[in-house]
mmCIF file of C-alpha atoms and ligand atoms in Angstrom:
data_model
loop_
_atom_site.group_PDB
_atom_site.id
_atom_site.type_symbol
_atom_site.label_atom_id
_atom_site.label_comp_id
_atom_site.label_asym_id
_atom_site.label_seq_id
_atom_site.Cartn_x
_atom_site.Cartn_y
_atom_site.Cartn_z
ATOM 1 C CA MET A 1 72.015 306.000 -3.493
ATOM 2 C CA ASN A 2 70.126 305.147 0.061
ATOM 3 C CA ASP A 3 68.223 307.466 1.783
ATOM 4 C CA ALA A 4 71.047 308.901 4.188
ATOM 5 C CA GLN A 5 73.330 309.620 1.000
ATOM 6 C CA ALA A 6 70.610 311.261 -0.770
ATOM 7 C CA ARG A 7 70.062 313.653 2.548
ATOM 8 C CA SER A 8 73.949 314.213 2.452
ATOM 9 C CA GLY A 9 73.690 314.503 -1.292
ATOM 10 C CA SER A 10 76.785 312.697 -2.539
ATOM 11 C CA ILE A 11 77.717 308.870 -3.201
ATOM 12 C CA TYR A 12 81.051 310.355 -1.824
ATOM 13 C CA ARG A 13 79.901 310.803 1.452
ATOM 14 C CA ALA A 14 79.443 308.189 4.165
ATOM 15 C CA ASP A 15 76.431 307.741 5.637
ATOM 16 C CA GLU A 16 75.368 308.421 9.541
ATOM 17 C CA ARG A 17 76.687 305.083 10.536
ATOM 18 C CA GLY A 18 80.011 305.446 8.409
ATOM 19 C CA TYR A 19 79.538 303.177 5.466
ATOM 20 C CA PHE A 20 80.659 303.969 1.986
ATOM 21 C CA GLY A 21 78.135 301.644 0.207
ATOM 22 C CA GLU A 22 78.807 298.527 1.793
ATOM 23 C CA PHE A 23 82.261 299.637 3.328
ATOM 24 C CA GLY A 24 83.342 301.128 6.039
ATOM 25 C CA GLY A 25 81.103 301.265 9.351
ATOM 26 C CA ALA A 26 82.623 300.715 12.985
ATOM 27 C CA VAL A 27 82.863 296.942 13.567
ATOM 28 C CA LEU A 28 84.131 297.394 17.398
ATOM 29 C CA PRO A 29 84.566 295.266 20.093
ATOM 30 C CA PRO A 30 81.971 296.526 23.023
ATOM 31 C CA PHE A 31 84.549 298.114 24.702
ATOM 32 C CA LEU A 32 85.511 300.718 22.306
ATOM 33 C CA VAL A 33 81.925 301.354 20.893
ATOM 34 C CA GLU A 34 81.257 304.360 23.423
ATOM 35 C CA PRO A 35 84.391 306.180 23.010
ATOM 36 C CA MET A 36 84.306 306.074 19.342
ATOM 37 C CA ALA A 37 80.842 307.307 19.046
ATOM 38 C CA GLU A 38 81.992 310.262 21.249
ATOM 39 C CA VAL A 39 84.689 310.998 18.939
ATOM 40 C CA ALA A 40 82.004 310.878 16.115
ATOM 41 C CA ALA A 41 79.970 312.974 17.754
ATOM 42 C CA ALA A 42 82.779 315.527 18.737
ATOM 43 C CA TYR A 43 83.816 315.375 15.036
ATOM 44 C CA GLU A 44 80.463 316.017 13.556
ATOM 45 C CA GLU A 45 80.204 319.229 15.784
ATOM 46 C CA ALA A 46 83.408 320.262 15.193
ATOM 47 C CA ARG A 47 82.993 320.245 11.357
ATOM 48 C CA ARG A 48 79.867 322.315 11.542
ATOM 49 C CA ASP A 49 81.909 325.132 13.532
ATOM 50 C CA PRO A 50 83.904 327.656 11.125
ATOM 51 C CA ALA A 51 86.462 328.176 14.097
ATOM 52 C CA PHE A 52 87.636 324.738 13.863
ATOM 53 C CA ALA A 53 88.106 324.845 10.245
ATOM 54 C CA ASP A 54 89.736 328.079 10.712
ATOM 55 C CA GLU A 55 92.252 327.257 13.180
ATOM 56 C CA LEU A 56 93.182 324.305 11.306
ATOM 57 C CA GLN A 57 93.789 326.374 8.027
ATOM 58 C CA THR A 58 95.911 328.877 10.255
ATOM 59 C CA LEU A 59 98.021 326.131 11.470
ATOM 60 C CA LEU A 60 98.333 324.770 7.723
ATOM 61 C CA ALA A 61 99.096 328.229 6.647
ATOM 62 C CA LYS A 62 101.549 329.257 9.032
ATOM 63 C CA TYR A 63 103.096 326.149 10.404
ATOM 64 C CA VAL A 64 102.949 323.428 7.681
ATOM 65 C CA GLY A 65 103.741 325.773 4.880
ATOM 66 C CA ARG A 66 100.861 325.515 2.919
ATOM 67 C CA PRO A 67 99.551 325.933 -0.001
ATOM 68 C CA SER A 68 102.249 323.129 -1.152
ATOM 69 C CA LEU A 69 103.532 323.612 -4.658
ATOM 70 C CA LEU A 70 102.442 322.502 -7.707
ATOM 71 C CA TYR A 71 105.177 321.514 -9.342
ATOM 72 C CA ALA A 72 105.297 321.324 -13.500
ATOM 73 C CA ALA A 73 107.900 318.447 -13.765
ATOM 74 C CA GLU A 74 109.516 319.621 -17.494
ATOM 75 C CA ASN A 75 112.332 317.326 -17.450
ATOM 76 C CA LEU A 76 110.422 314.490 -16.202
ATOM 77 C CA THR A 77 107.659 315.402 -18.860
ATOM 78 C CA ARG A 78 110.450 315.488 -21.711
ATOM 79 C CA GLU A 79 112.108 312.252 -20.455
ATOM 80 C CA LEU A 80 108.729 310.400 -20.796
ATOM 81 C CA GLY A 81 107.052 311.926 -23.780
ATOM 82 C CA GLY A 82 103.480 312.425 -23.706
ATOM 83 C CA ALA A 83 101.435 313.994 -20.988
ATOM 84 C CA LYS A 84 102.556 317.004 -19.234
ATOM 85 C CA VAL A 85 103.372 315.833 -15.436
ATOM 86 C CA TYR A 86 102.476 318.031 -12.388
ATOM 87 C CA LEU A 87 103.673 316.875 -8.906
ATOM 88 C CA LYS A 88 101.780 318.068 -5.762
ATOM 89 C CA ARG A 89 104.625 318.880 -3.557
ATOM 90 C CA GLU A 90 103.811 317.302 -0.238
ATOM 91 C CA ASP A 91 107.317 316.790 0.601
ATOM 92 C CA LEU A 92 107.663 320.454 1.166
ATOM 93 C CA ASN A 93 105.187 320.273 4.053
ATOM 94 C CA HIS A 94 107.133 320.786 7.599
ATOM 95 C CA THR A 95 107.965 317.379 8.429
ATOM 96 C CA GLY A 96 108.271 316.503 4.955
ATOM 97 C CA ALA A 97 105.287 314.516 4.080
ATOM 98 C CA HIS A 98 101.228 314.622 3.862
ATOM 99 C CA LYS A 99 100.357 313.178 7.287
ATOM 100 C CA ILE A 100 101.270 316.182 9.028
ATOM 101 C CA ASN A 101 97.729 317.495 7.532
ATOM 102 C CA HIS A 102 95.931 315.252 9.706
ATOM 103 C CA THR A 103 97.793 314.778 12.722
ATOM 104 C CA LEU A 104 97.397 318.637 13.394
ATOM 105 C CA GLY A 105 93.715 318.229 12.837
ATOM 106 C CA GLU A 106 93.375 315.204 15.232
ATOM 107 C CA ALA A 107 95.399 316.961 17.795
ATOM 108 C CA LEU A 108 93.195 320.332 17.521
ATOM 109 C CA LEU A 109 90.032 317.613 17.924
ATOM 110 C CA ALA A 110 91.700 316.316 21.039
ATOM 111 C CA LYS A 111 91.977 319.547 23.085
ATOM 112 C CA ARG A 112 88.468 320.514 21.862
ATOM 113 C CA MET A 113 86.926 317.438 23.278
ATOM 114 C CA GLY A 114 88.894 318.422 26.703
ATOM 115 C CA LYS A 115 91.559 315.338 26.077
ATOM 116 C CA THR A 116 95.074 315.743 27.621
ATOM 117 C CA LYS A 117 96.591 313.168 25.581
ATOM 118 C CA VAL A 118 96.993 311.471 21.974
ATOM 119 C CA ILE A 119 97.655 307.740 21.496
ATOM 120 C CA ALA A 120 98.728 305.589 18.315
ATOM 121 C CA GLU A 121 100.369 303.137 17.196
ATOM 122 C CA THR A 122 102.957 303.693 14.599
ATOM 123 C CA GLY A 123 105.091 300.732 12.514
ATOM 124 C CA ALA A 124 108.101 302.432 10.727
ATOM 125 C CA GLY A 125 107.353 305.423 12.969
ATOM 126 C CA GLN A 126 106.377 308.020 10.363
ATOM 127 C CA HIS A 127 102.714 308.476 11.873
ATOM 128 C CA GLY A 128 103.961 308.584 15.165
ATOM 129 C CA VAL A 129 106.676 311.400 14.459
ATOM 130 C CA ALA A 130 103.997 313.043 12.524
ATOM 131 C CA LEU A 131 101.702 312.945 15.428
ATOM 132 C CA ALA A 132 104.522 313.679 18.092
ATOM 133 C CA THR A 133 105.113 317.008 16.264
ATOM 134 C CA ALA A 134 101.238 318.072 16.396
ATOM 135 C CA ALA A 135 101.274 317.021 20.116
ATOM 136 C CA ALA A 136 103.972 319.176 20.892
ATOM 137 C CA LEU A 137 103.032 322.099 19.023
ATOM 138 C CA VAL A 138 99.125 322.044 20.444
ATOM 139 C CA GLY A 139 100.326 321.159 23.825
ATOM 140 C CA LEU A 140 99.231 317.847 24.478
ATOM 141 C CA GLU A 141 101.002 314.932 25.862
ATOM 142 C CA CYS A 142 101.530 312.049 23.396
ATOM 143 C CA GLU A 143 101.943 308.118 23.896
ATOM 144 C CA ILE A 144 103.349 306.139 20.933
ATOM 145 C CA HIS A 145 103.261 302.162 20.873
ATOM 146 C CA MET A 146 105.480 300.373 18.560
ATOM 147 C CA GLY A 147 106.722 296.893 18.363
ATOM 148 C CA ALA A 148 109.672 296.221 20.035
ATOM 149 C CA ILE A 149 111.417 294.880 16.552
ATOM 150 C CA ASP A 150 110.283 298.354 15.011
ATOM 151 C CA VAL A 151 111.993 299.875 17.818
ATOM 152 C CA GLU A 152 115.174 298.824 16.717
ATOM 153 C CA LYS A 153 114.795 299.051 13.020
ATOM 154 C CA GLN A 154 113.497 302.308 13.264
ATOM 155 C CA HIS A 155 115.767 304.028 16.031
ATOM 156 C CA PRO A 156 115.932 307.408 14.056
ATOM 157 C CA ASN A 157 112.129 307.660 14.321
ATOM 158 C CA VAL A 158 112.317 306.421 17.967
ATOM 159 C CA VAL A 159 114.619 309.289 18.968
ATOM 160 C CA ARG A 160 112.693 311.955 17.038
ATOM 161 C CA MET A 161 109.764 311.254 18.914
ATOM 162 C CA GLU A 162 111.487 311.238 22.197
ATOM 163 C CA LEU A 163 112.911 314.501 21.471
ATOM 164 C CA LEU A 164 109.267 316.066 20.476
ATOM 165 C CA GLY A 165 108.400 315.038 24.148
ATOM 166 C CA ALA A 166 106.209 311.883 23.244
ATOM 167 C CA THR A 167 106.603 308.595 25.504
ATOM 168 C CA VAL A 168 107.655 305.411 23.387
ATOM 169 C CA VAL A 169 106.036 302.307 24.391
ATOM 170 C CA PRO A 170 108.070 299.453 23.340
ATOM 171 C CA VAL A 171 105.592 296.428 22.995
ATOM 172 C CA GLU A 172 107.324 293.034 23.572
ATOM 173 C CA ARG A 173 104.391 290.526 23.549
ATOM 174 C CA GLY A 174 103.591 288.309 20.576
ATOM 175 C CA GLY A 175 105.416 288.976 17.170
ATOM 176 C CA ARG A 176 106.488 292.099 19.189
ATOM 177 C CA SER A 177 105.596 294.190 15.466
ATOM 178 C CA LEU A 178 102.747 296.369 14.666
ATOM 179 C CA LYS A 179 100.040 294.188 15.406
ATOM 180 C CA GLU A 180 100.433 294.076 18.620
ATOM 181 C CA ALA A 181 101.118 297.532 19.041
ATOM 182 C CA VAL A 182 97.480 298.262 17.871
ATOM 183 C CA ASP A 183 96.372 295.994 20.345
ATOM 184 C CA SER A 184 98.570 297.725 22.987
ATOM 185 C CA ALA A 185 97.608 301.097 22.164
ATOM 186 C CA PHE A 186 93.881 299.884 22.114
ATOM 187 C CA GLU A 187 94.033 298.572 25.521
ATOM 188 C CA VAL A 188 95.475 301.364 26.896
ATOM 189 C CA TYR A 189 92.773 303.909 25.498
ATOM 190 C CA ALA A 190 89.988 301.817 26.467
ATOM 191 C CA GLY A 191 91.252 302.091 29.895
ATOM 192 C CA ALA A 192 91.061 305.868 29.691
ATOM 193 C CA PRO A 193 89.119 307.037 27.231
ATOM 194 C CA ASP A 194 88.201 310.364 28.758
ATOM 195 C CA GLU A 195 92.236 311.087 29.023
ATOM 196 C CA TYR A 196 92.914 310.240 25.536
ATOM 197 C CA LEU A 197 92.086 310.546 21.695
ATOM 198 C CA PHE A 198 92.945 307.724 19.618
ATOM 199 C CA ALA A 199 94.508 309.194 16.636
ATOM 200 C CA ILE A 200 94.730 306.896 13.685
ATOM 201 C CA GLY A 201 97.210 307.205 11.234
ATOM 202 C CA SER A 202 94.991 307.089 7.811
ATOM 203 C CA VAL A 203 91.825 307.072 6.322
ATOM 204 C CA VAL A 204 91.300 303.614 7.880
ATOM 205 C CA GLY A 205 89.636 302.121 11.297
ATOM 206 C CA PRO A 206 86.017 302.710 12.121
ATOM 207 C CA HIS A 207 83.897 305.607 11.912
ATOM 208 C CA PRO A 208 84.555 308.614 11.833
ATOM 209 C CA PHE A 209 88.293 308.263 11.083
ATOM 210 C CA PRO A 210 87.991 307.674 7.301
ATOM 211 C CA THR A 211 85.718 310.400 7.021
ATOM 212 C CA MET A 212 87.505 312.444 9.148
ATOM 213 C CA VAL A 213 91.230 312.022 8.146
ATOM 214 C CA ARG A 214 89.814 312.323 4.532
ATOM 215 C CA ASP A 215 88.486 315.679 5.483
ATOM 216 C CA PHE A 216 91.793 316.743 7.153
ATOM 217 C CA GLN A 217 93.799 315.752 3.890
ATOM 218 C CA SER A 218 91.321 317.107 1.533
ATOM 219 C CA VAL A 219 93.004 320.438 1.284
ATOM 220 C CA VAL A 220 95.819 318.773 -1.010
ATOM 221 C CA GLY A 221 93.195 318.403 -3.716
ATOM 222 C CA ARG A 222 91.749 321.774 -3.064
ATOM 223 C CA GLU A 223 94.665 323.590 -3.724
ATOM 224 C CA ALA A 224 95.577 321.198 -6.446
ATOM 225 C CA ARG A 225 92.360 321.929 -8.289
ATOM 226 C CA ALA A 226 92.836 325.283 -7.708
ATOM 227 C CA GLN A 227 96.515 325.676 -8.849
ATOM 228 C CA ILE A 228 95.553 323.389 -12.119
ATOM 229 C CA LEU A 229 92.937 325.913 -13.220
ATOM 230 C CA GLU A 230 95.193 328.622 -12.642
ATOM 231 C CA ALA A 231 98.664 327.194 -14.499
ATOM 232 C CA GLU A 232 96.434 325.360 -17.098
ATOM 233 C CA GLY A 233 92.596 326.648 -17.536
ATOM 234 C CA ARG A 234 91.391 323.347 -17.017
ATOM 235 C CA LEU A 235 91.234 320.362 -15.130
ATOM 236 C CA PRO A 236 93.828 317.628 -15.487
ATOM 237 C CA ASP A 237 92.971 314.350 -17.475
ATOM 238 C CA ALA A 238 94.383 311.793 -14.430
ATOM 239 C CA LEU A 239 95.504 311.829 -10.826
ATOM 240 C CA VAL A 240 97.954 309.641 -9.592
ATOM 241 C CA ALA A 241 98.490 308.764 -5.801
ATOM 242 C CA CYS A 242 100.284 305.895 -3.819
ATOM 243 C CA VAL A 243 97.789 303.860 -1.612
ATOM 244 C CA GLY A 244 98.593 302.376 1.780
ATOM 245 C CA GLY A 245 95.963 303.006 4.077
ATOM 246 C CA GLY A 246 95.094 305.648 1.654
ATOM 247 C CA SER A 247 95.213 308.908 2.994
ATOM 248 C CA ASN A 248 97.329 310.785 0.519
ATOM 249 C CA ALA A 249 95.380 309.746 -2.195
ATOM 250 C CA MET A 250 92.000 310.506 -0.671
ATOM 251 C CA GLY A 251 93.723 313.878 -0.240
ATOM 252 C CA LEU A 252 94.235 314.693 -3.542
ATOM 253 C CA PHE A 253 91.050 312.700 -4.923
ATOM 254 C CA ASP A 254 88.238 314.428 -2.900
ATOM 255 C CA ALA A 255 88.034 317.633 -4.455
ATOM 256 C CA PHE A 256 87.825 315.949 -8.007
ATOM 257 C CA LEU A 257 85.360 313.164 -7.298
ATOM 258 C CA GLU A 258 82.488 315.194 -9.064
ATOM 259 C CA ASP A 259 84.771 315.792 -11.873
ATOM 260 C CA GLU A 260 83.676 312.740 -13.944
ATOM 261 C CA SER A 261 86.447 313.762 -16.936
ATOM 262 C CA VAL A 262 89.036 313.407 -14.529
ATOM 263 C CA ARG A 263 90.563 309.805 -14.264
ATOM 264 C CA ILE A 264 91.394 308.635 -10.769
ATOM 265 C CA ILE A 265 94.285 305.995 -10.373
ATOM 266 C CA GLY A 266 95.495 304.873 -6.742
ATOM 267 C CA VAL A 267 99.032 302.775 -6.857
ATOM 268 C CA GLU A 268 99.113 299.753 -4.317
ATOM 269 C CA PRO A 269 102.413 298.004 -3.753
ATOM 270 C CA ALA A 270 103.052 294.834 -5.514
ATOM 271 C CA GLY A 271 106.408 294.721 -3.576
ATOM 272 C CA GLU A 272 108.197 291.434 -5.087
ATOM 273 C CA GLY A 273 105.654 290.641 -7.415
ATOM 274 C CA LEU A 274 101.697 290.159 -7.228
ATOM 275 C CA ASP A 275 102.106 286.180 -7.210
ATOM 276 C CA THR A 276 104.586 285.922 -4.435
ATOM 277 C CA ASP A 277 103.315 286.330 -0.778
ATOM 278 C CA ARG A 278 105.366 289.496 -0.674
ATOM 279 C CA HIS A 279 103.037 292.448 -1.412
ATOM 280 C CA ALA A 280 100.812 294.530 -0.492
ATOM 281 C CA ALA A 281 98.194 295.084 -2.888
ATOM 282 C CA THR A 282 95.011 294.975 -0.963
ATOM 283 C CA MET A 283 92.810 296.365 -3.633
ATOM 284 C CA THR A 284 94.218 294.171 -6.390
ATOM 285 C CA ARG A 285 94.498 290.729 -4.553
ATOM 286 C CA GLY A 286 92.189 291.496 -1.622
ATOM 287 C CA VAL A 287 88.682 290.183 -0.508
ATOM 288 C CA THR A 288 85.818 291.972 1.283
ATOM 289 C CA GLY A 289 86.333 291.275 5.325
ATOM 290 C CA GLU A 290 86.907 293.125 8.245
ATOM 291 C CA ILE A 291 90.091 294.571 9.976
ATOM 292 C CA HIS A 292 90.787 297.324 12.497
ATOM 293 C CA GLY A 293 87.000 298.180 12.981
ATOM 294 C CA MET A 294 85.999 298.340 9.234
ATOM 295 C CA ARG A 295 84.615 296.347 6.504
ATOM 296 C CA THR A 296 86.805 296.930 3.498
ATOM 297 C CA LYS A 297 89.407 294.847 1.326
ATOM 298 C CA VAL A 298 91.625 292.928 3.129
ATOM 299 C CA LEU A 299 94.502 290.420 2.348
ATOM 300 C CA LEU A 300 93.963 287.382 4.436
ATOM 301 C CA THR A 301 96.009 284.083 5.051
ATOM 302 C CA ALA A 302 94.301 280.933 4.548
ATOM 303 C CA ASP A 303 93.093 280.864 8.038
ATOM 304 C CA GLY A 304 91.433 284.097 7.620
ATOM 305 C CA GLU A 305 93.965 286.164 9.660
ATOM 306 C CA PRO A 306 95.282 289.827 8.157
ATOM 307 C CA ALA A 307 98.018 288.523 5.868
ATOM 308 C CA PRO A 308 102.102 289.461 6.893
ATOM 309 C CA VAL A 309 102.499 292.141 4.040
ATOM 310 C CA HIS A 310 105.429 293.500 2.066
ATOM 311 C CA SER A 311 106.343 296.770 0.341
ATOM 312 C CA ILE A 312 109.850 298.466 -0.289
ATOM 313 C CA GLY A 313 107.864 301.811 1.154
ATOM 314 C CA SER A 314 107.354 300.936 4.812
ATOM 315 C CA GLY A 315 104.459 303.556 5.081
ATOM 316 C CA ILE A 316 102.493 301.564 2.598
ATOM 317 C CA ASP A 317 102.754 298.045 3.704
ATOM 318 C CA TYR A 318 99.147 297.669 4.925
ATOM 319 C CA PRO A 319 96.797 294.413 4.637
ATOM 320 C CA GLY A 320 93.773 296.660 4.593
ATOM 321 C CA VAL A 321 92.789 299.768 2.710
ATOM 322 C CA GLY A 322 90.605 302.874 3.495
ATOM 323 C CA PRO A 323 87.020 301.656 2.912
ATOM 324 C CA GLN A 324 86.092 304.621 0.569
ATOM 325 C CA HIS A 325 88.569 303.361 -1.739
ATOM 326 C CA ALA A 326 87.126 299.971 -1.885
ATOM 327 C CA HIS A 327 83.579 302.119 -2.779
ATOM 328 C CA LEU A 328 85.207 304.104 -5.513
ATOM 329 C CA GLU A 329 86.590 301.179 -7.099
ATOM 330 C CA GLN A 330 83.272 299.410 -6.653
ATOM 331 C CA ILE A 331 81.214 302.245 -8.361
ATOM 332 C CA GLY A 332 83.715 302.364 -10.971
ATOM 333 C CA ARG A 333 85.063 306.101 -10.154
ATOM 334 C CA ALA A 334 88.441 304.851 -9.332
ATOM 335 C CA GLU A 335 91.053 302.199 -10.630
ATOM 336 C CA TYR A 336 93.603 300.577 -8.714
ATOM 337 C CA VAL A 337 97.066 299.471 -9.985
ATOM 338 C CA SER A 338 100.191 298.308 -8.739
ATOM 339 C CA VAL A 339 103.959 298.562 -9.119
ATOM 340 C CA THR A 340 106.679 296.439 -7.687
ATOM 341 C CA ASP A 341 109.425 297.476 -5.381
ATOM 342 C CA GLU A 342 111.888 297.510 -8.510
ATOM 343 C CA GLU A 343 110.012 299.818 -10.863
ATOM 344 C CA ALA A 344 109.416 302.302 -7.634
ATOM 345 C CA LEU A 345 113.161 301.609 -7.039
ATOM 346 C CA ARG A 346 113.578 302.970 -10.684
ATOM 347 C CA ALA A 347 111.241 305.535 -10.362
ATOM 348 C CA PHE A 348 112.781 306.928 -7.068
ATOM 349 C CA GLN A 349 116.211 307.401 -9.292
ATOM 350 C CA LEU A 350 114.391 308.901 -12.417
ATOM 351 C CA LEU A 351 112.863 311.512 -10.639
ATOM 352 C CA THR A 352 116.095 312.487 -8.248
ATOM 353 C CA ARG A 353 118.077 312.532 -11.531
ATOM 354 C CA THR A 354 115.870 314.150 -13.822
ATOM 355 C CA GLU A 355 114.165 316.966 -11.410
ATOM 356 C CA GLY A 356 116.336 316.813 -8.436
ATOM 357 C CA ILE A 357 113.698 315.769 -6.369
ATOM 358 C CA ILE A 358 114.446 312.798 -3.913
ATOM 359 C CA PRO A 359 110.796 311.239 -3.217
ATOM 360 C CA ALA A 360 109.878 308.960 -0.593
ATOM 361 C CA LEU A 361 109.627 305.203 -1.714
ATOM 362 C CA GLU A 362 106.074 305.382 -1.026
ATOM 363 C CA SER A 363 105.457 308.304 -3.222
ATOM 364 C CA SER A 364 107.945 306.699 -6.061
ATOM 365 C CA HIS A 365 105.085 304.265 -6.455
ATOM 366 C CA ALA A 366 103.063 307.135 -8.007
ATOM 367 C CA ILE A 367 105.802 308.193 -9.931
ATOM 368 C CA ALA A 368 106.247 304.743 -11.295
ATOM 369 C CA HIS A 369 102.878 304.501 -12.589
ATOM 370 C CA VAL A 370 103.219 308.057 -14.115
ATOM 371 C CA VAL A 371 106.263 306.642 -15.944
ATOM 372 C CA ARG A 372 103.859 303.712 -17.519
ATOM 373 C CA LEU A 373 101.151 306.267 -18.140
ATOM 374 C CA ALA A 374 102.402 309.433 -19.571
ATOM 375 C CA PRO A 375 103.847 308.145 -22.738
ATOM 376 C CA THR A 376 100.311 306.495 -23.605
ATOM 377 C CA LEU A 377 98.679 310.239 -23.619
ATOM 378 C CA SER A 378 99.048 313.082 -25.688
ATOM 379 C CA GLU A 379 101.209 315.995 -25.346
ATOM 380 C CA ASP A 380 97.864 318.025 -24.511
ATOM 381 C CA ALA A 381 96.959 315.528 -21.592
ATOM 382 C CA ILE A 382 97.760 316.617 -17.947
ATOM 383 C CA VAL A 383 98.791 313.981 -15.109
ATOM 384 C CA ILE A 384 98.804 315.260 -11.395
ATOM 385 C CA ALA A 385 101.141 313.080 -9.108
ATOM 386 C CA ASN A 386 100.880 313.326 -5.344
ATOM 387 C CA LEU A 387 104.383 313.696 -4.005
ATOM 388 C CA SER A 388 103.465 312.558 -0.661
ATOM 389 C CA GLY A 389 106.721 312.797 0.967
ATOM 390 C CA ARG A 390 110.334 313.227 0.837
ATOM 391 C CA GLY A 391 113.083 310.765 0.528
ATOM 392 C CA ASP A 392 115.328 311.658 3.156
ATOM 393 C CA LYS A 393 114.646 308.733 5.368
ATOM 394 C CA ASP A 394 114.968 306.177 2.269
ATOM 395 C CA VAL A 395 118.768 307.070 0.953
ATOM 396 C CA ASP A 396 120.904 304.707 3.078
ATOM 397 C CA PHE A 397 118.234 302.012 2.452
ATOM 398 C CA VAL A 398 118.140 302.960 -1.626
ATOM 399 C CA ALA A 399 122.186 303.295 -1.265
ATOM 400 C CA GLU A 400 122.449 299.669 -0.059
ATOM 401 C CA ARG A 401 120.224 298.021 -2.097
ATOM 402 C CA LEU A 402 121.628 299.395 -5.267
ATOM 403 C CA GLN A 403 125.172 298.139 -4.240
ATOM 404 C CA LYS A 404 123.855 294.739 -3.707
ATOM 405 C CA GLY A 405 122.328 294.794 -7.182
HETATM 406 C C1 LIG B 1 102.417 307.051 5.429
HETATM 407 C C2 LIG B 1 102.920 307.357 4.365
HETATM 408 C C3 LIG B 1 102.295 307.038 2.960
HETATM 409 C C4 LIG B 1 101.109 306.125 3.163
HETATM 410 O O1 LIG B 1 99.986 306.548 3.712
HETATM 411 P P1 LIG B 1 98.774 306.824 3.168
HETATM 412 O O2 LIG B 1 97.343 306.812 3.928
HETATM 413 O O3 LIG B 1 98.279 305.603 1.888
HETATM 414 O O4 LIG B 1 98.867 308.172 2.263
HETATM 415 C C5 LIG B 1 102.681 307.654 1.760
HETATM 416 N N1 LIG B 1 103.427 308.182 1.635
HETATM 417 C C6 LIG B 1 104.236 308.853 2.757
HETATM 418 C C7 LIG B 1 105.539 309.669 2.253
HETATM 419 C C8 LIG B 1 103.938 308.238 3.937
HETATM 420 O O5 LIG B 1 104.760 308.761 4.821
#
């Protein structure tokens, strides 16, 4: 433990420069140093103000519909044999996933800072829709940069964002995909940091985002911890969550970090296999490097660029990972495993058929690991899996894919 961590009291908190051990920080070009420092200072102040937490808590209760259920999946438990499986039902939130928990927090912070607009990039469009929703509610303008290829591929999400009042900016340069959308959004932001808050979509990017987004999502684990104590009178044996950037996972894990009897397991996309170049298993196959303003694990090409990645779950195909995950693994507090597209697809079908719950393909990765884990544990064991989102968005794709066989 270094001095800063000793002062903040926990190895699970970043130091004042935003480092979790050797991971994190704010590795930024000069033009972004000042605006990000301003966000960090504003968040630090908001975090200490009970009125800010109250306002967010009220929106989470009255608008999102929290607390979300902790559902005992008895049919799935019977089917798998072994540990009792509970699902934290983030799919039941307004907008159908966990992302609304942090976009509301970001929108409230933007207002508090006197900004009139939020800006972000989006890939598949899920972050863009969640941010546009929060902006509509809180009364902010919203500008979403999106690669021109994604604009075509994700048409329904573009329509949703526009209906919600957001401006969608198609990015035509270079590969016309997420990478260019990030650059484009940051350029606009750098030109007018007084007007905008840059709203990052996961526990990634420069400090304070890995801490701030985790804090906004930590309601998931606080609820789950109270709910399992109420239902079973004890803590679970294991937590399982899918990891793209890692926000739904950190949200579930955070409240249990000090409970050393609880195993913590993050599940990454192995895509078409770890030995192909079609996966996004950053923790499993990545190296320490820099991406998007942070020091973390990264998947790189031979010439040191962020690698093209793939997953059947479009929200988890990211070549980096939240720095706290890299740290949790390094200190031995969490383990990271991976699940292929095929396994996720089978888990999607299994949960749908046994429980009548259609999970997002991202969340299906967590379920797929539960399918492996539960039978290895005794019937007294308890596993909580985070059902990060609902799968309505995926049904056409899955139907097509199953038809192809
Ligand atoms: C975006 C998304 C994810 C991945 O993001 P994390 O930051 O890793 O949580 C997972 N599940 C769903 C349903 C998503 O929309």
